[in-house]
GROMACS .gro file of C-alpha atoms in nm:
model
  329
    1UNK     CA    1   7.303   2.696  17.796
    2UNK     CA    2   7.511   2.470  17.541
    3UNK     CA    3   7.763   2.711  17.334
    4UNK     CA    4   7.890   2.573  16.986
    5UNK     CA    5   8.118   2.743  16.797
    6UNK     CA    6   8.155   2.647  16.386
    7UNK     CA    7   8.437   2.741  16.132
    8UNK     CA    8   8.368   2.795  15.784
    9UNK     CA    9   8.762   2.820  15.627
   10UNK     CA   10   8.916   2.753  15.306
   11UNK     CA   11   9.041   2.403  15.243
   12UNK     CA   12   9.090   2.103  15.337
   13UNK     CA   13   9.417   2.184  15.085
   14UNK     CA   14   9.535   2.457  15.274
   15UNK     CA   15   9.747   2.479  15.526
   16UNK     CA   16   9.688   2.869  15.550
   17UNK     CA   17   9.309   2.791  15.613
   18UNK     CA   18   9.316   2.489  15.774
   19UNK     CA   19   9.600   2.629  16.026
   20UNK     CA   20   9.306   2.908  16.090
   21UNK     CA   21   9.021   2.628  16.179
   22UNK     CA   22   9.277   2.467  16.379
   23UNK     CA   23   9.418   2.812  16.586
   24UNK     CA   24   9.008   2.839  16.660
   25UNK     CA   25   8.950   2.516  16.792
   26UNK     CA   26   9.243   2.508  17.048
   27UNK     CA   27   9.079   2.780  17.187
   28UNK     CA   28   8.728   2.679  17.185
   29UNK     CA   29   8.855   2.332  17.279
   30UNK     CA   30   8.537   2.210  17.439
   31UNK     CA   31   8.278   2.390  17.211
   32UNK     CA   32   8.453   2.378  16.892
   33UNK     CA   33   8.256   2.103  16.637
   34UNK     CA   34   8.438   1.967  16.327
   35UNK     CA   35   8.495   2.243  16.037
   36UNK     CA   36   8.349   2.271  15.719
   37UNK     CA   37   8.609   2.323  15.479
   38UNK     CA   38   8.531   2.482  15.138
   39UNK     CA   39   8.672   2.572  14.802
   40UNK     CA   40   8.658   2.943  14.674
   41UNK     CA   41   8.400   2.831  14.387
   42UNK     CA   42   8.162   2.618  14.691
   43UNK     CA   43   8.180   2.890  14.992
   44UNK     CA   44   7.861   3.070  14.838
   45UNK     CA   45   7.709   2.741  14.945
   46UNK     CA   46   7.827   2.622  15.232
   47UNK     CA   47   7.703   3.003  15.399
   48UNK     CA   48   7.368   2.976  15.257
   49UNK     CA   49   7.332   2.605  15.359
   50UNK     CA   50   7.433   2.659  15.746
   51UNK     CA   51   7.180   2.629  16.004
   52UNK     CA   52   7.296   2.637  16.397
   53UNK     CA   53   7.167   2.323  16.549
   54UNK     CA   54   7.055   2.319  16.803
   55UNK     CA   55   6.851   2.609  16.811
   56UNK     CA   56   6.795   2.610  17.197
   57UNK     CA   57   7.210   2.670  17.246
   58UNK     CA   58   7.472   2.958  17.181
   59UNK     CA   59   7.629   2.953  16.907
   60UNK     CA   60   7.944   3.116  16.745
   61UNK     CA   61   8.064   3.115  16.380
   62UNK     CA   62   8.419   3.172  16.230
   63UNK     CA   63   8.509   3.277  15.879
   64UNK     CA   64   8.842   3.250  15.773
   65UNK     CA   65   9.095   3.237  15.487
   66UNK     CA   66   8.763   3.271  15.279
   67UNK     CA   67   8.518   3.499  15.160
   68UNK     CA   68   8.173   3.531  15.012
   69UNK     CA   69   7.986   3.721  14.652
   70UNK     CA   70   7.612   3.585  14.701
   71UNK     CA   71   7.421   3.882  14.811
   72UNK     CA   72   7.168   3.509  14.910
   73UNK     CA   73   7.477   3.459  15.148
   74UNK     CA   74   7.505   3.780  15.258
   75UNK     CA   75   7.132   3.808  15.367
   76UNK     CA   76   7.142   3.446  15.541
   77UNK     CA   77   7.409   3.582  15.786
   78UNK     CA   78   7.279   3.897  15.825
   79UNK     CA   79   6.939   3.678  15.977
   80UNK     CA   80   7.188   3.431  16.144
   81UNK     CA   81   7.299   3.718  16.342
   82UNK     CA   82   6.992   3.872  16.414
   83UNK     CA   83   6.854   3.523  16.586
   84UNK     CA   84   7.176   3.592  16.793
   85UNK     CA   85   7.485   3.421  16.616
   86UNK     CA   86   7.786   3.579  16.679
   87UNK     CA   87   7.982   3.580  16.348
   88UNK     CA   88   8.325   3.660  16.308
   89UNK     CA   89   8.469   3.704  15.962
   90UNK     CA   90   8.874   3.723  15.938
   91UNK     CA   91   9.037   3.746  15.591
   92UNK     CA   92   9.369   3.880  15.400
   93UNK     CA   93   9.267   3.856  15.068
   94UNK     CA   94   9.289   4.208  14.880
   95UNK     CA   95   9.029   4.151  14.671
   96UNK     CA   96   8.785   4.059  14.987
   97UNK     CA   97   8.929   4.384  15.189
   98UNK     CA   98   8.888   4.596  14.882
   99UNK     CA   99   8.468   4.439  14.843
  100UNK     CA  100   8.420   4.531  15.213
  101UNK     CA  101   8.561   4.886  15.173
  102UNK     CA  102   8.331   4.991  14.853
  103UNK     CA  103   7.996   4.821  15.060
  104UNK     CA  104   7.979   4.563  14.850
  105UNK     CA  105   7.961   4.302  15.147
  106UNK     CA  106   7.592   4.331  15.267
  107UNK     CA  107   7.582   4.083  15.571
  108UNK     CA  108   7.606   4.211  15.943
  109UNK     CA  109   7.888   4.054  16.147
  110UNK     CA  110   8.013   4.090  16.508
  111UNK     CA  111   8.390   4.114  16.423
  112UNK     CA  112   8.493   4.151  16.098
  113UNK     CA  113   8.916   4.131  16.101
  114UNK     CA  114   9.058   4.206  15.725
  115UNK     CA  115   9.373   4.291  15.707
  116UNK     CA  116   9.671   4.222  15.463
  117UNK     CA  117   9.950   4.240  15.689
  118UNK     CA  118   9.922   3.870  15.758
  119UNK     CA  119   9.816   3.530  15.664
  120UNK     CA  120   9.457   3.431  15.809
  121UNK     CA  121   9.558   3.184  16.064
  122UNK     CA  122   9.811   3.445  16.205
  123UNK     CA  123   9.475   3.701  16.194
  124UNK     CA  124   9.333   3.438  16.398
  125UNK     CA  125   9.547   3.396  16.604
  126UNK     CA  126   9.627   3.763  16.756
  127UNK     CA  127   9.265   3.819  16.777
  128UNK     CA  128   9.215   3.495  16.979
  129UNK     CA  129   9.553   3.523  17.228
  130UNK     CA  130   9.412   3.910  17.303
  131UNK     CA  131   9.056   3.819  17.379
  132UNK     CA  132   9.168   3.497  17.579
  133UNK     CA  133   9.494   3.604  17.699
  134UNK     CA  134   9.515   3.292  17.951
  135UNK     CA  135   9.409   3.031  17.746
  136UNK     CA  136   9.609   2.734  17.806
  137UNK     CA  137   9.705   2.656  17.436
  138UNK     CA  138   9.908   2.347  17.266
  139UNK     CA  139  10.309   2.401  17.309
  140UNK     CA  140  10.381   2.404  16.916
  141UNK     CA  141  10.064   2.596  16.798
  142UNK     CA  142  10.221   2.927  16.700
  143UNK     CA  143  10.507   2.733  16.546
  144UNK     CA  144  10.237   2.601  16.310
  145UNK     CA  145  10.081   2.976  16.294
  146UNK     CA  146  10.417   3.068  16.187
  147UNK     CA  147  10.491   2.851  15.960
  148UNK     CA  148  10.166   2.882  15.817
  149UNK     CA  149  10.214   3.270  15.783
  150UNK     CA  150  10.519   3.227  15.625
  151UNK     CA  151  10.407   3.023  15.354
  152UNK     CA  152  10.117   3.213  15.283
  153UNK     CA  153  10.286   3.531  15.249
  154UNK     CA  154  10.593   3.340  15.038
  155UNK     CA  155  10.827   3.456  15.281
  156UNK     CA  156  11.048   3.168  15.244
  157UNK     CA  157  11.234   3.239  15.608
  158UNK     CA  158  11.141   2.893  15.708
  159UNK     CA  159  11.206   2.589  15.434
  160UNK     CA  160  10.957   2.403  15.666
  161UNK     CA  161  10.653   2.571  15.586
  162UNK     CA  162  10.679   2.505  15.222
  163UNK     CA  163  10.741   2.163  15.284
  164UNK     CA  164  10.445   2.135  15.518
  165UNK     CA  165  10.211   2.313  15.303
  166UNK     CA  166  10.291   2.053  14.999
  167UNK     CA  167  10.258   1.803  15.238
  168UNK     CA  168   9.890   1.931  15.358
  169UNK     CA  169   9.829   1.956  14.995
  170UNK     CA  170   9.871   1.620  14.925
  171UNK     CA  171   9.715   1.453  15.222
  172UNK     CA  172   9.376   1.344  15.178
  173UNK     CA  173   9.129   1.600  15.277
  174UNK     CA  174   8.981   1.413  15.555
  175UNK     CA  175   9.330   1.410  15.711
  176UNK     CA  176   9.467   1.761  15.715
  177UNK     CA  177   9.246   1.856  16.022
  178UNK     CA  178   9.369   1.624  16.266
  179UNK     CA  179   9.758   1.593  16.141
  180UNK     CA  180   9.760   1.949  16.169
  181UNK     CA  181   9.614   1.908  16.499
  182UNK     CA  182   9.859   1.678  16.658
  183UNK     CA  183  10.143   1.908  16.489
  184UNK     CA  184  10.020   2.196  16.726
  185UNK     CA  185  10.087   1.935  17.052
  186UNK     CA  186  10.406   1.757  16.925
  187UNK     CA  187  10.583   1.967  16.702
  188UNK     CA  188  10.665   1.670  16.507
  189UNK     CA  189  10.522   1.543  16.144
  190UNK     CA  190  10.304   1.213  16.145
  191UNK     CA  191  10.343   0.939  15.943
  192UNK     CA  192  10.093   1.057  15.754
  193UNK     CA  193  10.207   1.415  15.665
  194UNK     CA  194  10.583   1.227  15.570
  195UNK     CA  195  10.395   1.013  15.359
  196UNK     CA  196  10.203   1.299  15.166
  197UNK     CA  197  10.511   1.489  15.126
  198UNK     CA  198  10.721   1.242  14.924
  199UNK     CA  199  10.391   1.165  14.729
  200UNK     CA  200  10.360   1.552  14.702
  201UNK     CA  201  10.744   1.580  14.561
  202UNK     CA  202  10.653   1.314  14.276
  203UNK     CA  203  10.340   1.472  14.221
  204UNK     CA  204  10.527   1.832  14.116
  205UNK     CA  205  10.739   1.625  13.856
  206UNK     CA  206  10.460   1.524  13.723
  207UNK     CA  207  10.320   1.867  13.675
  208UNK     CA  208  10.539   2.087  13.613
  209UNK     CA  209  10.603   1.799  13.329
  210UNK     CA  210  10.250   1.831  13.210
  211UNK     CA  211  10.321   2.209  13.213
  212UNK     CA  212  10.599   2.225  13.029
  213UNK     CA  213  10.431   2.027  12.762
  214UNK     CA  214  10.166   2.270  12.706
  215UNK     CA  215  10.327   2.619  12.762
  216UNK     CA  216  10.249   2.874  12.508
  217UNK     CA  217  10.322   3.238  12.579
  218UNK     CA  218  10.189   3.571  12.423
  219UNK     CA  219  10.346   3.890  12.474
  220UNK     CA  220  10.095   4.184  12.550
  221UNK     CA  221  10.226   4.484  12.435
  222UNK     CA  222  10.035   4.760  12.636
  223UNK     CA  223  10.124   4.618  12.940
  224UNK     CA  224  10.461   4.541  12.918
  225UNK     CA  225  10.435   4.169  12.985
  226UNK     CA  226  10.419   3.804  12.917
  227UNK     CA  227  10.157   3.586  12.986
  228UNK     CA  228  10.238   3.228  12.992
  229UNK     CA  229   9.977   2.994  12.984
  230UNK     CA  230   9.936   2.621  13.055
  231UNK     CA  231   9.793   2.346  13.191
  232UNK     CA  232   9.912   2.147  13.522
  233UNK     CA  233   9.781   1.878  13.735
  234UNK     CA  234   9.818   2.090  14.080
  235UNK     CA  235  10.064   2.263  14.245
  236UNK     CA  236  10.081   2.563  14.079
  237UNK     CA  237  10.265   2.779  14.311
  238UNK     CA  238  10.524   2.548  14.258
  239UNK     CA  239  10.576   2.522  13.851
  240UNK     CA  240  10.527   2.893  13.896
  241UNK     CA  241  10.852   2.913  14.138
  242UNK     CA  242  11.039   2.648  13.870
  243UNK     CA  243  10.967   2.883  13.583
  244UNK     CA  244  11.053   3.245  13.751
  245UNK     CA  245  11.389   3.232  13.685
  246UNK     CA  246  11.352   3.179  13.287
  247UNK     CA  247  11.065   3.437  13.277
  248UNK     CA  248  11.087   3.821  13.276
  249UNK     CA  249  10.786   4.062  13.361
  250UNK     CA  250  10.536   3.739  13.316
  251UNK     CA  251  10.216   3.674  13.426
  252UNK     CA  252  10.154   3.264  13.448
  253UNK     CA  253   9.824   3.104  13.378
  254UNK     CA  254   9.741   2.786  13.486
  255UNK     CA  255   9.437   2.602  13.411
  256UNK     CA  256   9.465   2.330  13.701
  257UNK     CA  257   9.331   1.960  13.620
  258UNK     CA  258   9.351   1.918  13.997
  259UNK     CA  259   9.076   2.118  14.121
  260UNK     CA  260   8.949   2.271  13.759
  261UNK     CA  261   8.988   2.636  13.840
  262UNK     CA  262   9.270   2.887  13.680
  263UNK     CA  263   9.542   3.021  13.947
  264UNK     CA  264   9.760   3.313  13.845
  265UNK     CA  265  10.136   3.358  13.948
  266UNK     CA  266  10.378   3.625  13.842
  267UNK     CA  267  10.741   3.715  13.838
  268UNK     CA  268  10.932   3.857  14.105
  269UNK     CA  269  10.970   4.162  13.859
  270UNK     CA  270  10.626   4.162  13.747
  271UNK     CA  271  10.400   4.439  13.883
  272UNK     CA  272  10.056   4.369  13.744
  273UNK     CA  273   9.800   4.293  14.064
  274UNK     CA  274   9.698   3.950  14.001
  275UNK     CA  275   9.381   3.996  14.242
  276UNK     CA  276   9.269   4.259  14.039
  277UNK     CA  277   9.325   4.055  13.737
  278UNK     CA  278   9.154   3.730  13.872
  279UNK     CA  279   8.853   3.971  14.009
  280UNK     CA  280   8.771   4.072  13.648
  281UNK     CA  281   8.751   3.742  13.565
  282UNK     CA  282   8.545   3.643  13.916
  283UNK     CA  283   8.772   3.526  14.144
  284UNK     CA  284   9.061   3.689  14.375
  285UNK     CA  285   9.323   3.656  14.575
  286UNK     CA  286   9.662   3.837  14.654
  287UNK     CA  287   9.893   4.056  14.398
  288UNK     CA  288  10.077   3.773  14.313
  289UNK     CA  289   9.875   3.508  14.383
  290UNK     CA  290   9.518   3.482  14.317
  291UNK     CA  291   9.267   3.273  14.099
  292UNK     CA  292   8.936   3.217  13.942
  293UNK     CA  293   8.694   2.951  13.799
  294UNK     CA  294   8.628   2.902  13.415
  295UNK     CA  295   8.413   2.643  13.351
  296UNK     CA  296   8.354   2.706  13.000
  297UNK     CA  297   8.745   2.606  12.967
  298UNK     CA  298   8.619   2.247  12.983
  299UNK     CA  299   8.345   2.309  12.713
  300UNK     CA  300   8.628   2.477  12.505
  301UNK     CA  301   8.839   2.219  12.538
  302UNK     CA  302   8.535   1.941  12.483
  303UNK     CA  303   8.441   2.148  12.124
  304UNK     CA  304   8.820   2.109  12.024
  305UNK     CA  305   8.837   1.765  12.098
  306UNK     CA  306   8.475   1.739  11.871
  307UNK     CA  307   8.631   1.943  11.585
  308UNK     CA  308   8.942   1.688  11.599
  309UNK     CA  309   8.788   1.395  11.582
  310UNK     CA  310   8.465   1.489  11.344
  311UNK     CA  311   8.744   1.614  11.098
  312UNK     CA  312   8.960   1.322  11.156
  313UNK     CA  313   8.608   1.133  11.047
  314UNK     CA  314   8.531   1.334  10.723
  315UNK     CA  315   8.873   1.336  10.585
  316UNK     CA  316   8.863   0.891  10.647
  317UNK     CA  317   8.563   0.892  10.377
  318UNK     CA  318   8.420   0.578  10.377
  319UNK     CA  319   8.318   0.366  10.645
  320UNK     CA  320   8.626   0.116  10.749
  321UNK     CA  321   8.581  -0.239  10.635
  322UNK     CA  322   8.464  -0.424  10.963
  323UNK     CA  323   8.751  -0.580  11.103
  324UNK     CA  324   9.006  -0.304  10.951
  325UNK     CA  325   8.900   0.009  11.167
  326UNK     CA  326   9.228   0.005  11.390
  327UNK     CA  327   9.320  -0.068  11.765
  328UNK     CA  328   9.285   0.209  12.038
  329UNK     CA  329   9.091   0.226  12.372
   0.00000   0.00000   0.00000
């Protein structure tokens, strides 16, 4: 009987998740189909919209770096694995572990691996090298689950693996797969991944420029902190880490242009959990890193731009003479 396997991770930006697809095709290497790479805001989807094809063969599927709220998605994979899929579900996000624990996650899996101790592709990893202890396995793989880790958990050991990660999240998402692919065999960066990473270091000027711009802060009393709130064009992690040294006890708040959700940093003296922050607001994450979507920040921001302009009209009066009404595009 044909055997597929599928992974469902979070991406194609990154390199935690995509390091996690990658650690479970190298050791499904002829079984292992393309993976479907998803967005906090779009994995809801993708898990109701997944159908094993065909039905006549085995077939495996891998969740990782990501997790699910749709009680729709929740019952799909609980009848996925009744018609025999094997599902396995691996994930360090606090706010995921802490939904599993109060039996708020209603779908039926055959492994379920949530733990915070390390970063998803590492997960992946252990749980892969001790069912398949012989697998014959590319020579620089668990360099890339290490530097993977290592970024994810903002450990800083290696000043690699925030390079690489900037550089995954700046490659075009159809690329990340396979460059991080050929990393696991050569150990070296493509041309590709060099390419993305001076783009990416431009990229950071540019928002942490569009950041500084619009930075307002508010002190909130009752919890002892700062929140500091603006808007950047990605990178996030990475205005954060340019502000933390001019910041005490702050909570950052950045609405991102890049991929239009909100992503919450702190301070390295900052105790407030952002997952538990984010999770009130309907997203999650880590303590210190986590975020959420807000679309109605757009339609906030679309009403102020109305009110600007409508009062910008009343207060002209009369119509311009034709010919006189200005320049502008």
């Amino acid at each position: 009987m044909q055997r597929y396997v599928h992974v469902v991770s979070h991406g194609p930006q990154c390199l935690d998740g995509v390091t996690a697809a990658v650690v479970v095709s190298c050791f499904h290497p002829d079984t292992c189909l393309p993976p479907l790479f998803c967005s906090n805001t779009s994995v809801n989807r993708t898990l109701r919209e997944f159908e094993p094809k065909p039905a006549s063969a085995e077939h495996e599927l891998w969740i990782t770096d990501i997790s699910w709220t749709d009680p729709a998605a929740d019952e799909h994979l609980t009848n996925l694995q009744k018609q025999g899929v094997q599902i396995v579900w691996i994930d360090h996000h606090r706010t995921a572990i802490e939904r599993f624990r109060a039996g708020q996650v209603q779908a039926r899996v055959l492994h379920t691996v949530l733990d915070e101790t390390y970063a998803a592709s590492r997960l992946t990893f252990d749980f892969l090298r001790r069912r398949y202890p012989d697998a014959t396995l590319p020579p620089f793989l668990e360099r890339l689950v290490e530097l993977a880790d290592d970024n994810d958990r903002w450990l800083h050991r290696f000043p690699e693996s925030h390079a690489l990660a900037l550089a995954v999240g700046a490659l075009d998402g159809s690329q990340t797969f396979s460059e991080l692919m050929a990393f696991a065999q050569s150990g070296a960066w493509g041309e590709r991944l060099q390419a993305a990473h001076t783009r990416a270091q431009r990229e950071v000027g540019e928002s942490l420029t569009l950041a500084n711009l619009t930075r307002r802060e508010r002190k909130v009393p009752e919890r002892g902190v700062t929140v500091v709130a603006a808007l950047c064009d990605g990178y996030p992690s990475e205005v954060a880490e340019s502000w933390k040294g001019t910041s005490k006890e702050s909570v950052f708040a950045f609405f991102d242009l890049r991929s239009r959700t909100v992503s919450f940093r702190r301070t390295p003296d900052c105790s407030v959990d952002l997952s538990q922050l984010a999770r009130r607001l309907g997203g999650g994450g880590h303590p210190a890193a986590a975020g959420c979507d807000l679309p109605e920040l757009f339609q906030a921001l679309a009403a102020e731009l109305l009110d600007t302009v409508e009062g910008a009209l009343r207060s002209s009066g009369a119509k311009d003479p034709e010919g006189q009404g200005g320049g502008g595009t």
